[in-house]
mmCIF file of C-alpha atoms in Angstrom:
data_model
loop_
_atom_site.group_PDB
_atom_site.id
_atom_site.type_symbol
_atom_site.label_atom_id
_atom_site.label_comp_id
_atom_site.label_asym_id
_atom_site.label_seq_id
_atom_site.Cartn_x
_atom_site.Cartn_y
_atom_site.Cartn_z
ATOM 1 C CA MET I 21 49.407 129.410 -14.645
ATOM 2 C CA VAL I 22 51.454 132.577 -12.768
ATOM 3 C CA GLU I 23 53.347 134.649 -15.704
ATOM 4 C CA LYS I 24 56.693 136.209 -15.328
ATOM 5 C CA LEU I 25 57.470 140.194 -14.773
ATOM 6 C CA HIS I 26 59.963 141.911 -15.606
ATOM 7 C CA LYS I 27 61.770 144.707 -13.943
ATOM 8 C CA ARG I 28 61.292 148.631 -15.103
ATOM 9 C CA SER I 29 65.019 149.139 -13.544
ATOM 10 C CA ASP I 30 66.115 145.870 -15.618
ATOM 11 C CA ILE I 31 64.934 147.297 -18.887
ATOM 12 C CA ASP I 32 66.553 150.869 -17.900
ATOM 13 C CA ARG I 33 69.799 149.470 -17.477
ATOM 14 C CA ARG I 34 69.430 147.486 -20.581
ATOM 15 C CA VAL I 35 68.623 150.737 -22.159
ATOM 16 C CA ALA I 36 71.406 152.926 -20.457
ATOM 17 C CA ALA I 37 74.054 149.882 -21.998
ATOM 18 C CA GLY I 38 73.006 149.879 -25.424
ATOM 19 C CA GLU I 39 71.848 146.901 -25.528
ATOM 20 C CA ALA I 40 67.731 148.244 -25.718
ATOM 21 C CA VAL I 41 66.207 151.124 -27.409
ATOM 22 C CA LYS I 42 63.657 152.835 -25.742
ATOM 23 C CA GLU I 43 61.216 154.562 -28.193
ATOM 24 C CA GLN I 44 59.147 156.845 -26.689
ATOM 25 C CA PRO I 45 60.287 158.442 -23.450
ATOM 26 C CA ARG I 46 57.431 159.459 -20.409
ATOM 27 C CA GLN I 47 55.637 162.291 -20.397
ATOM 28 C CA THR I 48 53.018 163.687 -18.165
ATOM 29 C CA ILE I 49 49.527 163.557 -19.691
ATOM 30 C CA ARG I 50 46.584 165.731 -17.750
ATOM 31 C CA ASP I 51 42.769 165.364 -17.723
ATOM 32 C CA ARG I 52 41.570 168.137 -19.126
ATOM 33 C CA MET I 53 38.268 168.382 -16.751
ATOM 34 C CA THR I 54 39.660 167.104 -13.457
ATOM 35 C CA GLY I 55 43.293 168.228 -14.170
ATOM 36 C CA GLN I 56 44.343 164.917 -12.907
ATOM 37 C CA ILE I 57 47.560 163.310 -14.060
ATOM 38 C CA ILE I 58 46.521 160.342 -15.594
ATOM 39 C CA SER I 59 49.953 159.069 -17.577
ATOM 40 C CA ASN I 60 52.377 156.987 -15.677
ATOM 41 C CA GLU I 61 54.538 159.833 -14.338
ATOM 42 C CA ARG I 62 54.202 159.935 -10.757
ATOM 43 C CA VAL I 63 53.467 162.600 -8.369
ATOM 44 C CA ALA I 64 55.748 163.033 -5.140
ATOM 45 C CA GLU I 65 54.369 160.825 -2.180
ATOM 46 C CA LYS I 66 51.323 159.693 -4.182
ATOM 47 C CA LEU I 67 51.355 156.203 -4.771
ATOM 48 C CA PRO I 68 52.467 154.881 -7.975
ATOM 49 C CA SER I 69 50.197 154.818 -11.182
ATOM 50 C CA TYR I 70 50.414 150.850 -11.692
ATOM 51 C CA LEU I 71 52.378 148.076 -10.281
ATOM 52 C CA ILE I 72 52.355 145.702 -13.109
ATOM 53 C CA ALA I 73 51.648 146.659 -16.519
ATOM 54 C CA MET I 74 52.146 145.254 -20.277
ATOM 55 C CA GLN I 75 54.482 146.805 -22.388
ATOM 56 C CA SER I 76 54.881 145.450 -25.510
ATOM 57 C CA ASN I 77 53.517 142.284 -24.621
ATOM 58 C CA THR I 78 55.891 142.201 -21.889
ATOM 59 C CA LEU I 79 54.447 141.933 -18.239
ATOM 60 C CA ILE I 80 55.890 145.358 -16.248
ATOM 61 C CA TYR I 81 56.935 145.437 -12.536
ATOM 62 C CA ASN I 82 57.142 149.103 -11.821
ATOM 63 C CA ASP I 83 59.997 148.579 -9.138
ATOM 64 C CA ILE I 84 61.236 151.981 -10.045
ATOM 65 C CA ASP I 85 58.322 153.851 -8.982
ATOM 66 C CA VAL I 86 57.390 151.340 -6.020
ATOM 67 C CA GLU I 87 61.101 152.366 -4.443
ATOM 68 C CA ALA I 88 60.629 155.928 -5.016
ATOM 69 C CA PHE I 89 57.576 156.292 -3.004
ATOM 70 C CA GLN I 90 59.127 153.954 -0.217
ATOM 71 C CA ARG I 91 61.252 156.320 -0.004
ATOM 72 C CA GLU I 92 59.593 159.698 0.192
ATOM 73 C CA VAL I 93 57.808 157.435 2.949
ATOM 74 C CA ARG I 94 60.645 156.975 4.949
ATOM 75 C CA GLN I 95 61.064 160.936 4.421
ATOM 76 C CA GLN I 96 57.448 161.893 5.618
ATOM 77 C CA VAL I 97 57.717 159.562 8.724
ATOM 78 C CA SER I 98 58.729 162.262 10.879
ATOM 79 C CA ARG I 99 55.845 164.585 10.089
ATOM 80 C CA ILE I 100 53.512 162.025 10.758
ATOM 81 C CA LEU I 101 55.036 160.860 13.795
ATOM 82 C CA ASP I 102 55.112 164.795 15.384
ATOM 83 C CA ALA I 103 51.469 164.827 14.570
ATOM 84 C CA ILE I 104 50.514 162.179 16.353
ATOM 85 C CA LYS I 105 53.123 162.105 19.179
ATOM 86 C CA ASP I 106 50.942 163.189 22.250
ATOM 87 C CA GLU I 107 49.467 161.019 24.792
ATOM 88 C CA ARG I 108 46.087 160.612 23.346
ATOM 89 C CA PHE I 109 47.890 158.451 20.734
ATOM 90 C CA GLU I 110 49.415 156.278 23.212
ATOM 91 C CA ASN I 111 51.940 154.182 21.439
ATOM 92 C CA ALA I 112 50.708 154.814 17.628
ATOM 93 C CA SER I 113 53.638 157.098 16.611
ATOM 94 C CA ILE I 114 56.415 154.060 18.048
ATOM 95 C CA GLN I 115 54.176 151.406 16.330
ATOM 96 C CA TYR I 116 54.360 153.462 12.879
ATOM 97 C CA GLN I 117 58.005 154.169 13.114
ATOM 98 C CA GLN I 118 58.859 150.457 14.121
ATOM 99 C CA PHE I 119 56.700 148.965 11.532
ATOM 100 C CA ILE I 120 58.570 151.238 8.411
ATOM 101 C CA ASP I 121 62.294 150.647 10.110
ATOM 102 C CA HIS I 122 61.354 146.473 10.625
ATOM 103 C CA TYR I 123 60.107 146.607 6.596
ATOM 104 C CA ASP I 124 62.733 147.834 5.449
ATOM 105 C CA THR I 125 65.066 145.731 7.095
ATOM 106 C CA CYS I 126 63.379 142.572 6.458
ATOM 107 C CA PHE I 127 63.126 143.506 2.710
ATOM 108 C CA GLU I 128 67.868 143.985 2.982
ATOM 109 C CA THR I 129 68.021 139.897 3.509
ATOM 110 C CA PRO I 130 64.518 138.517 3.493
ATOM 111 C CA SER I 131 63.462 135.595 5.287
ATOM 112 C CA GLU I 132 60.033 133.921 5.786
ATOM 113 C CA TYR I 133 60.356 134.517 9.327
ATOM 114 C CA GLU I 134 61.226 138.077 9.107
ATOM 115 C CA LEU I 135 58.796 138.779 6.616
ATOM 116 C CA ARG I 136 55.300 137.226 8.667
ATOM 117 C CA GLU I 137 57.002 139.556 11.666
ATOM 118 C CA SER I 138 56.459 142.546 9.991
ATOM 119 C CA LYS I 139 53.456 141.364 8.359
ATOM 120 C CA LEU I 140 52.591 140.628 11.969
ATOM 121 C CA ARG I 141 53.638 144.408 13.320
ATOM 122 C CA GLY I 142 51.361 145.483 10.330
ATOM 123 C CA THR I 143 48.660 143.552 11.242
ATOM 124 C CA ASP I 144 48.664 145.413 14.744
ATOM 125 C CA LEU I 145 49.015 148.745 13.392
ATOM 126 C CA TYR I 146 45.978 148.230 11.258
ATOM 127 C CA ALA I 147 43.670 147.884 14.599
ATOM 128 C CA VAL I 148 45.822 150.942 15.970
ATOM 129 C CA LEU I 149 45.230 153.239 13.355
ATOM 130 C CA GLU I 150 41.630 152.362 12.746
ATOM 131 C CA HIS I 151 41.043 153.389 15.861
ATOM 132 C CA HIS I 152 42.614 156.496 16.315
ATOM 133 C CA GLY I 153 41.009 156.804 12.720
ATOM 134 C CA LYS I 154 37.575 157.135 14.052
ATOM 135 C CA ARG I 155 38.297 159.065 16.718
ATOM 136 C CA LEU I 156 40.351 161.915 14.068
ATOM 137 C CA THR I 157 36.502 161.693 11.438
ATOM 138 C CA ALA I 158 35.030 162.531 14.697
ATOM 139 C CA GLU I 159 37.065 165.496 15.587
ATOM 140 C CA MET I 160 36.742 166.626 11.986
ATOM 141 C CA GLY I 161 33.362 167.121 12.052
ATOM 142 C CA ILE I 162 32.164 170.530 10.648
ATOM 143 C CA LYS I 163 31.222 171.838 13.936
ATOM 144 C CA GLN I 164 34.284 170.372 15.639
ATOM 145 C CA ARG I 165 37.045 170.878 13.376
ATOM 146 C CA ASP I 166 40.398 172.933 14.029
ATOM 147 C CA GLU I 167 43.468 172.977 12.234
ATOM 148 C CA GLU I 168 45.407 170.781 14.809
ATOM 149 C CA SER I 169 42.775 168.231 14.212
ATOM 150 C CA GLU I 170 43.237 168.387 10.454
ATOM 151 C CA ARG I 171 46.822 167.913 10.620
ATOM 152 C CA ARG I 172 46.335 164.816 12.739
ATOM 153 C CA PHE I 173 43.468 163.257 10.838
ATOM 154 C CA ASN I 174 45.834 163.825 7.383
ATOM 155 C CA ALA I 175 48.722 162.182 9.250
ATOM 156 C CA VAL I 176 46.817 159.221 10.114
ATOM 157 C CA THR I 177 44.922 158.658 6.922
ATOM 158 C CA GLU I 178 48.299 158.780 5.099
ATOM 159 C CA ALA I 179 49.626 156.046 7.274
ATOM 160 C CA HIS I 180 47.040 154.464 7.190
ATOM 161 C CA ILE I 181 47.232 154.351 3.224
ATOM 162 C CA ASN I 182 50.400 153.923 3.303
ATOM 163 C CA LEU I 183 50.134 150.561 5.463
ATOM 164 C CA PHE I 184 47.959 149.200 2.813
ATOM 165 C CA PHE I 185 50.480 149.471 0.330
ATOM 166 C CA TYR I 186 53.045 148.225 2.685
ATOM 167 C CA MET I 187 50.762 145.148 3.516
ATOM 168 C CA LEU I 188 50.164 143.897 -0.086
ATOM 169 C CA THR I 189 53.838 143.951 -0.718
ATOM 170 C CA LEU I 190 54.267 141.860 2.258
ATOM 171 C CA ASN I 191 51.505 139.675 1.065
ATOM 172 C CA LEU I 192 53.318 139.292 -2.069
ATOM 173 C CA ALA I 193 56.808 138.518 -0.410
ATOM 174 C CA LEU I 194 55.450 136.193 1.340
ATOM 175 C CA ASP I 195 53.144 133.980 -0.824
ATOM 176 C CA ASN I 196 52.325 135.844 -3.682
ATOM 177 C CA LYS I 197 49.128 136.966 -2.498
ATOM 178 C CA ILE I 198 47.197 140.055 -2.763
ATOM 179 C CA ASP I 199 45.570 139.209 0.633
ATOM 180 C CA SER I 200 44.673 137.165 3.485
ATOM 181 C CA VAL I 201 42.273 134.315 3.678
ATOM 182 C CA GLN I 202 39.962 136.507 5.377
ATOM 183 C CA LYS I 203 40.487 139.150 3.243
ATOM 184 C CA GLN I 204 41.961 141.603 5.650
ATOM 185 C CA LEU I 205 42.912 144.060 3.133
ATOM 186 C CA ARG I 206 40.130 144.721 0.942
ATOM 187 C CA LEU I 207 37.870 144.795 4.407
ATOM 188 C CA LYS I 208 40.158 147.489 6.244
ATOM 189 C CA LEU I 209 40.404 149.332 3.119
ATOM 190 C CA GLY I 210 36.458 149.394 2.463
ATOM 191 C CA LEU I 211 36.286 150.749 6.203
ATOM 192 C CA LEU I 212 38.803 153.108 5.233
ATOM 193 C CA GLU I 213 36.699 154.325 2.399
ATOM 194 C CA GLU I 214 33.213 154.350 4.200
ATOM 195 C CA ARG I 215 34.552 156.704 6.878
ATOM 196 C CA LEU I 216 36.546 159.094 4.116
ATOM 197 C CA ARG I 217 33.045 159.140 1.886
ATOM 198 C CA GLY I 218 31.289 159.857 5.112
ATOM 199 C CA LEU I 219 33.095 162.946 5.993
ATOM 200 C CA LEU I 220 33.123 163.844 2.419
ATOM 201 C CA ARG I 221 29.220 163.518 2.488
ATOM 202 C CA GLU I 222 29.181 166.090 5.689
ATOM 203 C CA TYR I 223 31.371 168.567 4.027
ATOM 204 C CA ILE I 224 29.544 168.967 0.979
ATOM 205 C CA TYR I 225 25.630 168.443 2.853
ATOM 206 C CA ALA I 226 25.906 169.961 6.397
ATOM 207 C CA ASP I 227 25.252 173.373 7.384
ATOM 208 C CA GLN I 228 27.329 175.355 9.750
ATOM 209 C CA ILE I 229 25.854 173.170 12.801
ATOM 210 C CA GLY I 230 26.836 170.073 10.688
ATOM 211 C CA ARG I 231 23.654 169.009 10.339
ATOM 212 C CA ILE I 232 22.583 167.320 7.188
ATOM 213 C CA GLU I 233 18.738 167.873 6.129
ATOM 214 C CA TYR I 234 16.482 164.985 5.456
ATOM 215 C CA GLY I 235 15.427 164.683 1.454
ATOM 216 C CA ASN I 236 16.741 166.555 -1.472
ATOM 217 C CA ILE I 237 18.585 169.737 -0.823
ATOM 218 C CA ASP I 238 18.838 172.634 -3.275
ATOM 219 C CA GLY I 239 22.269 172.228 -5.227
ATOM 220 C CA SER I 240 23.222 175.876 -4.575
ATOM 221 C CA LEU I 241 22.645 175.283 -0.473
ATOM 222 C CA THR I 242 25.244 172.320 -0.957
ATOM 223 C CA LEU I 243 29.369 172.724 -1.206
ATOM 224 C CA TYR I 244 28.898 172.611 -4.905
ATOM 225 C CA GLY I 245 27.016 176.015 -4.652
ATOM 226 C CA TRP I 246 30.099 177.484 -2.676
ATOM 227 C CA VAL I 247 32.439 176.408 -5.644
ATOM 228 C CA LEU I 248 30.231 177.026 -8.505
ATOM 229 C CA LEU I 249 28.528 180.145 -7.462
ATOM 230 C CA GLN I 250 31.064 181.970 -5.181
ATOM 231 C CA GLN I 251 34.561 180.351 -6.380
ATOM 232 C CA ASN I 252 33.622 179.848 -9.805
ATOM 233 C CA GLU I 253 35.582 176.479 -10.095
ATOM 234 C CA LEU I 254 34.016 174.010 -12.746
ATOM 235 C CA ASP I 255 37.012 171.681 -12.284
ATOM 236 C CA THR I 256 36.699 171.441 -8.656
ATOM 237 C CA ALA I 257 33.191 170.900 -8.783
ATOM 238 C CA TRP I 258 33.541 168.192 -10.800
ATOM 239 C CA THR I 259 36.239 166.393 -8.971
ATOM 240 C CA ILE I 260 33.856 166.393 -5.760
ATOM 241 C CA TYR I 261 30.973 165.561 -7.524
ATOM 242 C CA SER I 262 33.047 162.297 -8.832
ATOM 243 C CA HIS I 263 33.496 161.074 -5.751
ATOM 244 C CA ASP I 264 30.126 161.753 -4.259
ATOM 245 C CA GLN I 265 28.584 157.940 -5.558
ATOM 246 C CA SER I 266 25.219 158.425 -4.272
ATOM 247 C CA LEU I 267 24.302 161.962 -6.344
ATOM 248 C CA LYS I 268 26.357 160.527 -9.014
ATOM 249 C CA ASP I 269 23.697 158.080 -9.060
ATOM 250 C CA LYS I 270 20.961 159.572 -9.468
ATOM 251 C CA THR I 271 22.278 163.190 -11.130
ATOM 252 C CA SER I 272 24.297 163.897 -14.032
ATOM 253 C CA PHE I 273 26.717 166.870 -13.206
ATOM 254 C CA SER I 274 24.943 169.101 -15.883
ATOM 255 C CA ALA I 275 21.781 168.558 -14.051
ATOM 256 C CA LEU I 276 23.677 169.487 -10.702
ATOM 257 C CA HIS I 277 25.019 172.897 -12.368
ATOM 258 C CA ASN I 278 21.416 173.680 -13.767
ATOM 259 C CA GLU I 279 20.554 173.049 -10.418
ATOM 260 C CA VAL I 280 22.846 175.483 -8.614
ATOM 261 C CA MET I 281 22.570 178.166 -11.405
ATOM 262 C CA SER I 282 18.752 178.045 -11.246
ATOM 263 C CA ILE I 283 19.161 180.419 -8.638
ATOM 264 C CA TYR I 284 19.751 183.011 -11.132
ATOM 265 C CA HIS I 285 16.762 182.357 -13.109
ATOM 266 C CA LYS I 286 14.343 182.667 -10.116
ATOM 267 C CA LYS I 287 11.690 185.757 -10.141
ATOM 268 C CA ARG I 288 13.636 188.108 -7.295
ATOM 269 C CA TYR I 289 16.478 188.044 -9.647
ATOM 270 C CA SER I 290 14.565 191.152 -10.810
ATOM 271 C CA THR I 291 14.961 192.728 -7.349
ATOM 272 C CA GLU I 292 18.321 191.507 -6.006
ATOM 273 C CA THR I 293 21.768 191.332 -7.262
ATOM 274 C CA PRO I 294 23.858 188.422 -8.005
ATOM 275 C CA GLN I 295 25.524 188.782 -4.334
ATOM 276 C CA GLU I 296 22.672 188.971 -2.597
ATOM 277 C CA LEU I 297 20.974 185.972 -4.376
ATOM 278 C CA ARG I 298 24.143 183.721 -3.022
ATOM 279 C CA ASP I 299 24.372 185.345 0.076
ATOM 280 C CA SER I 300 20.620 184.696 0.909
ATOM 281 C CA ALA I 301 21.488 180.781 -0.901
ATOM 282 C CA PHE I 302 24.451 180.408 2.141
ATOM 283 C CA LEU I 303 22.895 181.659 4.722
ATOM 284 C CA ARG I 304 23.252 179.787 7.858
ATOM 285 C CA ARG I 305 25.089 176.900 5.434
ATOM 286 C CA GLY I 306 28.701 177.358 6.719
ATOM 287 C CA LEU I 307 30.202 177.213 3.586
ATOM 288 C CA SER I 308 33.899 178.228 3.307
ATOM 289 C CA ASP I 309 37.106 177.829 1.199
ATOM 290 C CA ASP I 310 38.270 175.492 4.008
ATOM 291 C CA ARG I 311 35.519 173.624 3.267
ATOM 292 C CA VAL I 312 36.373 173.148 -0.069
ATOM 293 C CA ARG I 313 40.297 172.463 0.309
ATOM 294 C CA ILE I 314 39.043 169.580 2.989
ATOM 295 C CA ALA I 315 36.649 167.789 0.313
ATOM 296 C CA LEU I 316 39.035 167.913 -2.111
ATOM 297 C CA LYS I 317 41.559 166.346 0.142
ATOM 298 C CA LEU I 318 39.058 163.758 0.808
ATOM 299 C CA CYS I 319 38.820 163.120 -2.482
ATOM 300 C CA TYR I 320 42.481 162.725 -2.816
ATOM 301 C CA TYR I 321 42.941 160.325 -0.058
ATOM 302 C CA LEU I 322 40.078 158.270 -1.981
ATOM 303 C CA ASP I 323 41.955 158.643 -5.342
ATOM 304 C CA GLN I 324 44.651 156.615 -3.296
ATOM 305 C CA THR I 325 42.382 153.856 -1.935
ATOM 306 C CA ALA I 326 41.068 153.393 -5.355
ATOM 307 C CA GLN I 327 44.732 153.362 -6.827
ATOM 308 C CA ILE I 328 45.626 150.011 -3.800
ATOM 309 C CA ARG I 329 42.368 148.272 -5.779
ATOM 310 C CA GLU I 330 43.824 149.100 -9.259
ATOM 311 C CA TYR I 331 46.742 147.315 -7.860
ATOM 312 C CA LEU I 332 44.646 144.105 -6.753
ATOM 313 C CA ASP I 333 42.734 144.440 -10.488
ATOM 314 C CA GLU I 334 46.408 144.339 -11.505
ATOM 315 C CA LEU I 335 47.526 141.344 -9.811
ATOM 316 C CA THR I 336 44.508 139.184 -10.850
ATOM 317 C CA GLN I 337 44.065 140.021 -14.301
ATOM 318 C CA ASP I 338 42.723 137.188 -16.338
ATOM 319 C CA ALA I 339 42.032 134.957 -13.238
ATOM 320 C CA ASP I 340 38.566 132.986 -13.439
ATOM 321 C CA ASN I 341 37.476 133.767 -9.896
ATOM 322 C CA LYS I 342 37.955 137.674 -9.090
ATOM 323 C CA GLU I 343 37.500 137.340 -5.679
ATOM 324 C CA THR I 344 40.776 135.463 -5.449
ATOM 325 C CA ASN I 345 43.477 136.246 -3.338
ATOM 326 C CA ASN I 346 46.367 134.577 -5.418
ATOM 327 C CA ALA I 347 48.296 137.021 -7.960
ATOM 328 C CA THR I 348 48.294 135.512 -11.345
ATOM 329 C CA VAL I 349 52.031 137.249 -11.859
ATOM 330 C CA ASP I 350 54.908 135.878 -9.907
ATOM 331 C CA VAL I 351 55.756 139.602 -8.163
ATOM 332 C CA LYS I 352 57.218 137.367 -5.567
ATOM 333 C CA THR I 353 60.017 136.172 -7.039
ATOM 334 C CA LEU I 354 60.879 139.697 -7.714
ATOM 335 C CA LEU I 355 60.303 141.625 -4.669
ATOM 336 C CA LEU I 356 62.667 138.703 -2.913
ATOM 337 C CA ALA I 357 65.561 139.385 -4.898
ATOM 338 C CA ARG I 358 65.499 142.929 -5.423
ATOM 339 C CA ASN I 359 68.557 143.860 -3.579
ATOM 340 C CA GLN I 360 70.284 140.924 -5.634
#
């Protein structure tokens, strides 16, 4: 059975009219360890923290934050277009602009034909962004990266994540489904996540020429060493560790911390200063604050893709089959009536 949803905006209007009482305001709550916002407050240009949620036994569709995010996407289009405007990107910037414009237009007076046309454009855009994303991921390697490749990589990745959100909305508006029969959204989301994780691994473990040594690498020689020994940023190390799944599966964060700090407990400590010990560990590793900054950006993008997956879970909550494409709540009706 598909459950009925209520829009947050409708509830807010009732509060403003005095027909309902707002008992508790939303407020920002941050995790002490990661610094991440864990309440339902939005961060600018970041995906809404939920699509639907149970509030006082009423299922709420978060239309206010969704529409705020879509406004921000429209505002950032020019920045993305500027980053991918040269001939190497062929017509990618034009296709992205056309998709966003067509999406906005088709929801003004939604029809099945226009929604399917918008979805078709989005399907084509999947392939375009994946193609350029692969190339830019290679250019973001430790040895090749420069400021321009980083700017372009960020633009294409952000456009890619935005596209997943828009395609999910189109799937819901058309058939109240989260994905196609071929599970296209899930598969393509997985491809993006795989690329991001692979690049993050390089930024954590590679040496100055982008080579990752076979076998276990002492933590002090990796980006964790730079973050903990040079920057003394425990929260940053935790954020990166929390996205380093292969390490998480075999080592606790406390064990990693102890391993990195163990350079101060080696025998030669009596003859070398702490700075000399650090310099020795970092020799020919190519570690830097820039690598930390980029690693954190990759973690942010992985958080965004994880948010998309959370939407899929929200929309199929209580479904007998967790791989279902059918939403268990009626989002379609609200999407098609949102401008009425």
